[in-house]
């Protein structure tokens, strides 16, 4: 089984609809560790040693967060700046993360159509996530297609539950090594593997 580390970042969880639902849905999943970054580090003073230890003891690192300003909440950037040290995560002697996988699990206010070349946001979600994709590549990790939820403000209670179930299915398939690299070929979002 693969060990999953959920690097969770929501600055105001008490006001969250979708991430509160996703977290609740995967609370009891086997082999999933939830690391709530804003809860651990409300002043953004990240414990680098603790974070590196967590990375070493997991196989799949998932950054779960709302999409803010076409990227992530600030703590994730701070986390990358401090935790992924030269000659530890990358560089000629930096092999600590080699062979592990990285993924984003995000929610956005914008619709899927808005994230197309002719839509308001002009670029796709996958294009906006390029810094994560390339960071994974630099660290010799595999970057997996993201789990994405669109148009969050319009979601009904039933849709929230449905997304919670989808997320649970994705995490348990990843933990049980049920996806092969072939499965990821040609798909935009990992959601597609559990909704076909
Ligand atoms: C500071 C801020 C920035 C945001 N930036 C974006 C954005 O760039 N693109 C987008 O589609 N939605 C954006 N949103 C909407 C959020 O992504 C959306 O409210 C969130 O995913 C809902 O998740 P929650 O219910 O867990 O809070 C932004 C929201 C806030 C508060």
CSV table of C-alpha atoms and ligand atoms in Angstrom, one decimal:
chain,number,residue,atom,x,y,z
A,1,UNK,CA,0.0,0.0,0.0
A,2,UNK,CA,1.1,3.6,-0.7
A,3,UNK,CA,1.2,6.0,2.2
A,4,UNK,CA,-0.5,9.3,1.4
A,5,UNK,CA,0.4,12.7,3.0
A,6,UNK,CA,-2.4,15.3,2.7
A,7,UNK,CA,-0.7,18.7,2.9
A,8,UNK,CA,-3.9,20.6,3.7
A,9,UNK,CA,-4.1,24.4,3.5
A,10,UNK,CA,-7.2,26.5,4.0
A,11,UNK,CA,-6.7,29.8,5.9
A,12,UNK,CA,-10.4,29.9,7.2
A,13,UNK,CA,-11.5,26.3,7.5
A,14,UNK,CA,-14.5,27.4,9.6
A,15,UNK,CA,-15.9,29.1,6.5
A,16,UNK,CA,-15.1,26.4,4.0
A,17,UNK,CA,-17.9,24.3,2.3
A,18,UNK,CA,-16.0,22.1,-0.1
A,19,UNK,CA,-12.7,21.5,1.8
A,20,UNK,CA,-14.5,20.8,5.1
A,21,UNK,CA,-16.5,18.2,3.2
A,22,UNK,CA,-13.5,16.6,1.5
A,23,UNK,CA,-11.6,16.4,4.8
A,24,UNK,CA,-14.5,14.8,6.5
A,25,UNK,CA,-14.9,12.3,3.7
A,26,UNK,CA,-11.3,11.0,4.0
A,27,UNK,CA,-10.9,11.3,7.8
A,28,UNK,CA,-11.0,7.5,8.3
A,29,UNK,CA,-9.1,6.3,5.2
A,30,UNK,CA,-6.3,3.9,5.9
A,31,UNK,CA,-2.8,5.1,5.0
A,32,UNK,CA,-3.7,8.7,4.8
A,33,UNK,CA,-2.0,11.3,7.1
A,34,UNK,CA,-3.7,14.7,7.2
A,35,UNK,CA,-1.2,17.6,7.9
A,36,UNK,CA,-3.2,20.8,8.4
A,37,UNK,CA,-0.6,23.5,7.6
A,38,UNK,CA,-2.5,26.5,8.9
A,39,UNK,CA,-3.3,24.7,12.1
A,40,UNK,CA,0.3,23.6,12.6
A,41,UNK,CA,1.8,26.9,11.6
A,42,UNK,CA,-0.6,29.8,12.2
A,43,UNK,CA,2.4,32.3,12.1
A,44,UNK,CA,3.9,30.6,9.0
A,45,UNK,CA,6.9,29.5,11.0
A,46,UNK,CA,7.3,26.1,9.3
A,47,UNK,CA,9.1,23.3,11.2
A,48,UNK,CA,11.3,22.2,8.3
A,49,UNK,CA,12.7,19.1,10.1
A,50,UNK,CA,9.2,17.9,10.9
A,51,UNK,CA,8.0,18.4,7.4
A,52,UNK,CA,11.0,16.7,5.8
A,53,UNK,CA,10.4,13.7,8.2
A,54,UNK,CA,6.8,13.6,7.1
A,55,UNK,CA,7.8,13.6,3.4
A,56,UNK,CA,10.3,10.8,3.9
A,57,UNK,CA,7.7,8.6,5.5
A,58,UNK,CA,5.1,8.9,2.7
A,59,UNK,CA,4.9,7.9,-1.0
A,60,UNK,CA,2.3,10.3,-2.4
A,61,UNK,CA,2.2,14.0,-1.4
A,62,UNK,CA,-1.1,15.7,-2.1
A,63,UNK,CA,-1.5,19.5,-1.7
A,64,UNK,CA,-5.2,20.0,-0.9
A,65,UNK,CA,-6.3,23.7,-1.1
A,66,UNK,CA,-8.7,26.2,-2.5
A,67,UNK,CA,-7.4,27.8,-5.7
A,68,UNK,CA,-6.4,31.4,-4.7
A,69,UNK,CA,-5.3,34.0,-7.3
A,70,UNK,CA,-4.6,31.2,-9.8
A,71,UNK,CA,-2.4,29.4,-7.3
A,72,UNK,CA,-2.4,28.2,-3.7
A,73,UNK,CA,-2.9,29.9,-0.3
A,74,UNK,CA,0.3,31.6,0.8
A,75,UNK,CA,1.4,28.9,3.3
A,76,UNK,CA,2.1,26.4,0.5
A,77,UNK,CA,4.5,28.8,-1.2
A,78,UNK,CA,6.2,29.4,2.2
A,79,UNK,CA,6.3,25.6,2.6
A,80,UNK,CA,8.0,25.1,-0.8
A,81,UNK,CA,10.5,27.9,-0.1
A,82,UNK,CA,11.6,26.4,3.2
A,83,UNK,CA,11.2,22.7,3.1
A,84,UNK,CA,12.5,21.7,-0.4
A,85,UNK,CA,16.1,22.4,0.4
A,86,UNK,CA,19.0,22.3,-2.1
A,87,UNK,CA,20.8,19.0,-2.1
A,88,UNK,CA,18.0,17.5,-0.1
A,89,UNK,CA,15.0,17.8,-2.5
A,90,UNK,CA,16.8,18.8,-5.6
A,91,UNK,CA,20.4,19.4,-6.9
A,92,UNK,CA,23.2,16.9,-7.6
A,93,UNK,CA,22.9,15.3,-4.2
A,94,UNK,CA,19.2,16.0,-3.6
A,95,UNK,CA,17.4,12.7,-4.0
A,96,UNK,CA,15.2,12.6,-0.8
A,97,UNK,CA,11.9,12.7,-2.8
A,98,UNK,CA,13.0,10.7,-5.9
A,99,UNK,CA,10.4,8.2,-6.9
A,100,UNK,CA,7.6,9.7,-4.9
A,101,UNK,CA,4.4,11.2,-6.4
A,102,UNK,CA,2.9,14.7,-6.1
A,103,UNK,CA,-0.7,15.9,-6.8
A,104,UNK,CA,-2.9,18.9,-6.2
A,105,UNK,CA,-6.5,18.6,-4.9
A,106,UNK,CA,-8.1,21.9,-5.5
A,107,UNK,CA,-11.4,23.7,-5.7
A,108,UNK,CA,-12.1,26.9,-7.7
A,109,UNK,CA,-14.8,29.4,-8.0
A,110,UNK,CA,-14.5,29.5,-11.8
A,111,UNK,CA,-16.3,27.0,-14.0
A,112,UNK,CA,-14.5,24.5,-16.2
A,113,UNK,CA,-15.4,26.5,-19.2
A,114,UNK,CA,-13.8,29.6,-17.7
A,115,UNK,CA,-10.5,27.7,-17.6
A,116,UNK,CA,-10.2,27.2,-21.4
A,117,UNK,CA,-8.4,29.2,-24.1
A,118,UNK,CA,-11.7,31.1,-24.9
A,119,UNK,CA,-12.8,31.4,-21.3
A,120,UNK,CA,-12.4,34.3,-18.8
A,121,UNK,CA,-9.3,32.8,-17.3
A,122,UNK,CA,-7.7,32.0,-20.7
A,123,UNK,CA,-5.5,29.1,-19.3
A,124,UNK,CA,-6.4,25.7,-18.2
A,125,UNK,CA,-6.1,24.6,-14.6
A,126,UNK,CA,-3.3,22.2,-15.6
A,127,UNK,CA,-1.4,25.2,-17.1
A,128,UNK,CA,-1.8,27.2,-13.9
A,129,UNK,CA,-0.5,24.3,-11.9
A,130,UNK,CA,2.7,24.2,-14.0
A,131,UNK,CA,4.9,25.4,-11.0
A,132,UNK,CA,3.8,22.3,-9.0
A,133,UNK,CA,4.3,20.0,-12.0
A,134,UNK,CA,7.8,21.4,-12.7
A,135,UNK,CA,8.8,21.4,-9.0
A,136,UNK,CA,7.9,17.7,-8.8
A,137,UNK,CA,9.9,17.1,-11.9
A,138,UNK,CA,12.9,18.9,-10.4
A,139,UNK,CA,12.7,16.7,-7.3
A,140,UNK,CA,12.5,13.6,-9.5
A,141,UNK,CA,8.9,13.0,-8.5
A,142,UNK,CA,6.0,12.0,-10.6
A,143,UNK,CA,3.3,14.7,-11.0
A,144,UNK,CA,-0.2,13.2,-11.1
A,145,UNK,CA,-3.2,14.8,-12.8
A,146,UNK,CA,-5.0,17.1,-10.2
A,147,UNK,CA,-8.3,16.4,-8.5
A,148,UNK,CA,-10.4,19.5,-9.3
A,149,UNK,CA,-13.8,20.9,-8.3
A,150,UNK,CA,-15.2,23.8,-10.3
A,151,UNK,CA,-17.8,26.5,-9.6
A,152,UNK,CA,-17.8,25.9,-5.8
A,153,UNK,CA,-20.3,28.6,-4.9
A,154,UNK,CA,-23.0,26.9,-7.0
A,155,UNK,CA,-22.6,23.4,-5.4
A,156,UNK,CA,-25.7,21.8,-3.9
A,157,UNK,CA,-25.5,19.7,-0.7
A,158,UNK,CA,-25.9,16.6,-2.9
A,159,UNK,CA,-23.0,17.7,-5.2
A,160,UNK,CA,-20.8,18.3,-2.1
A,161,UNK,CA,-21.5,14.8,-0.9
A,162,UNK,CA,-20.8,13.4,-4.4
A,163,UNK,CA,-17.4,15.2,-4.5
A,164,UNK,CA,-16.6,13.9,-1.0
A,165,UNK,CA,-17.2,10.3,-2.4
A,166,UNK,CA,-15.2,11.0,-5.5
A,167,UNK,CA,-12.3,12.2,-3.4
A,168,UNK,CA,-12.5,9.2,-1.1
A,169,UNK,CA,-12.5,6.9,-4.2
A,170,UNK,CA,-9.4,8.6,-5.6
A,171,UNK,CA,-7.5,8.5,-2.4
A,172,UNK,CA,-8.3,4.9,-1.7
A,173,UNK,CA,-7.4,3.9,-5.3
A,174,UNK,CA,-4.0,5.7,-4.9
A,175,UNK,CA,-3.4,4.1,-1.5
A,176,UNK,CA,-4.1,0.7,-2.9
A,177,UNK,CA,-2.0,1.2,-6.0
A,178,UNK,CA,-5.0,0.7,-8.2
A,179,UNK,CA,-4.0,3.3,-10.7
A,180,UNK,CA,-1.2,2.5,-13.2
A,181,UNK,CA,0.8,5.2,-15.2
A,182,UNK,CA,-1.3,4.2,-18.3
A,183,UNK,CA,-4.4,5.4,-16.5
A,184,UNK,CA,-3.0,8.9,-16.3
A,185,UNK,CA,-2.3,9.2,-20.1
A,186,UNK,CA,-4.5,11.8,-21.8
A,187,UNK,CA,-6.6,12.8,-18.8
A,188,UNK,CA,-6.9,16.3,-17.5
A,189,UNK,CA,-8.2,15.6,-14.0
A,190,UNK,CA,-7.8,12.5,-11.9
A,191,UNK,CA,-11.6,12.8,-11.1
A,192,UNK,CA,-12.1,11.3,-14.6
A,193,UNK,CA,-10.8,7.9,-13.4
A,194,UNK,CA,-13.6,7.5,-10.8
A,195,UNK,CA,-16.5,9.0,-12.8
A,196,UNK,CA,-16.2,7.2,-16.1
B,1,LIG,C1,-8.5,35.1,-1.7
B,1,LIG,C2,-9.3,34.3,-2.7
B,1,LIG,C3,-8.8,34.1,-4.0
B,1,LIG,C4,-9.5,33.4,-4.9
B,1,LIG,N1,-8.9,33.2,-6.2
B,1,LIG,C5,-9.6,32.4,-7.1
B,1,LIG,C6,-9.0,32.1,-8.4
B,1,LIG,O1,-7.9,32.6,-8.7
B,1,LIG,N2,-9.7,31.3,-9.2
B,1,LIG,C7,-10.9,30.8,-8.9
B,1,LIG,O2,-11.5,30.0,-9.7
B,1,LIG,N3,-11.4,30.9,-7.6
B,1,LIG,C8,-10.8,31.7,-6.7
B,1,LIG,N4,-11.3,31.9,-5.5
B,1,LIG,C9,-12.5,31.2,-5.1
B,1,LIG,C10,-12.1,30.0,-4.2
B,1,LIG,O3,-11.3,29.1,-5.0
B,1,LIG,C11,-13.3,29.2,-3.7
B,1,LIG,O4,-14.1,30.1,-2.9
B,1,LIG,C12,-12.9,28.0,-2.9
B,1,LIG,O5,-12.4,27.0,-3.7
B,1,LIG,C13,-14.1,27.4,-2.1
B,1,LIG,O6,-13.6,26.4,-1.3
B,1,LIG,P1,-14.1,26.4,0.3
B,1,LIG,O7,-15.6,26.2,0.3
B,1,LIG,O8,-13.4,25.2,0.9
B,1,LIG,O9,-13.7,27.7,0.9
B,1,LIG,C14,-10.7,32.8,-4.6
B,1,LIG,C15,-11.2,33.0,-3.3
B,1,LIG,C16,-10.5,33.8,-2.4
B,1,LIG,C17,-11.1,34.0,-1.0
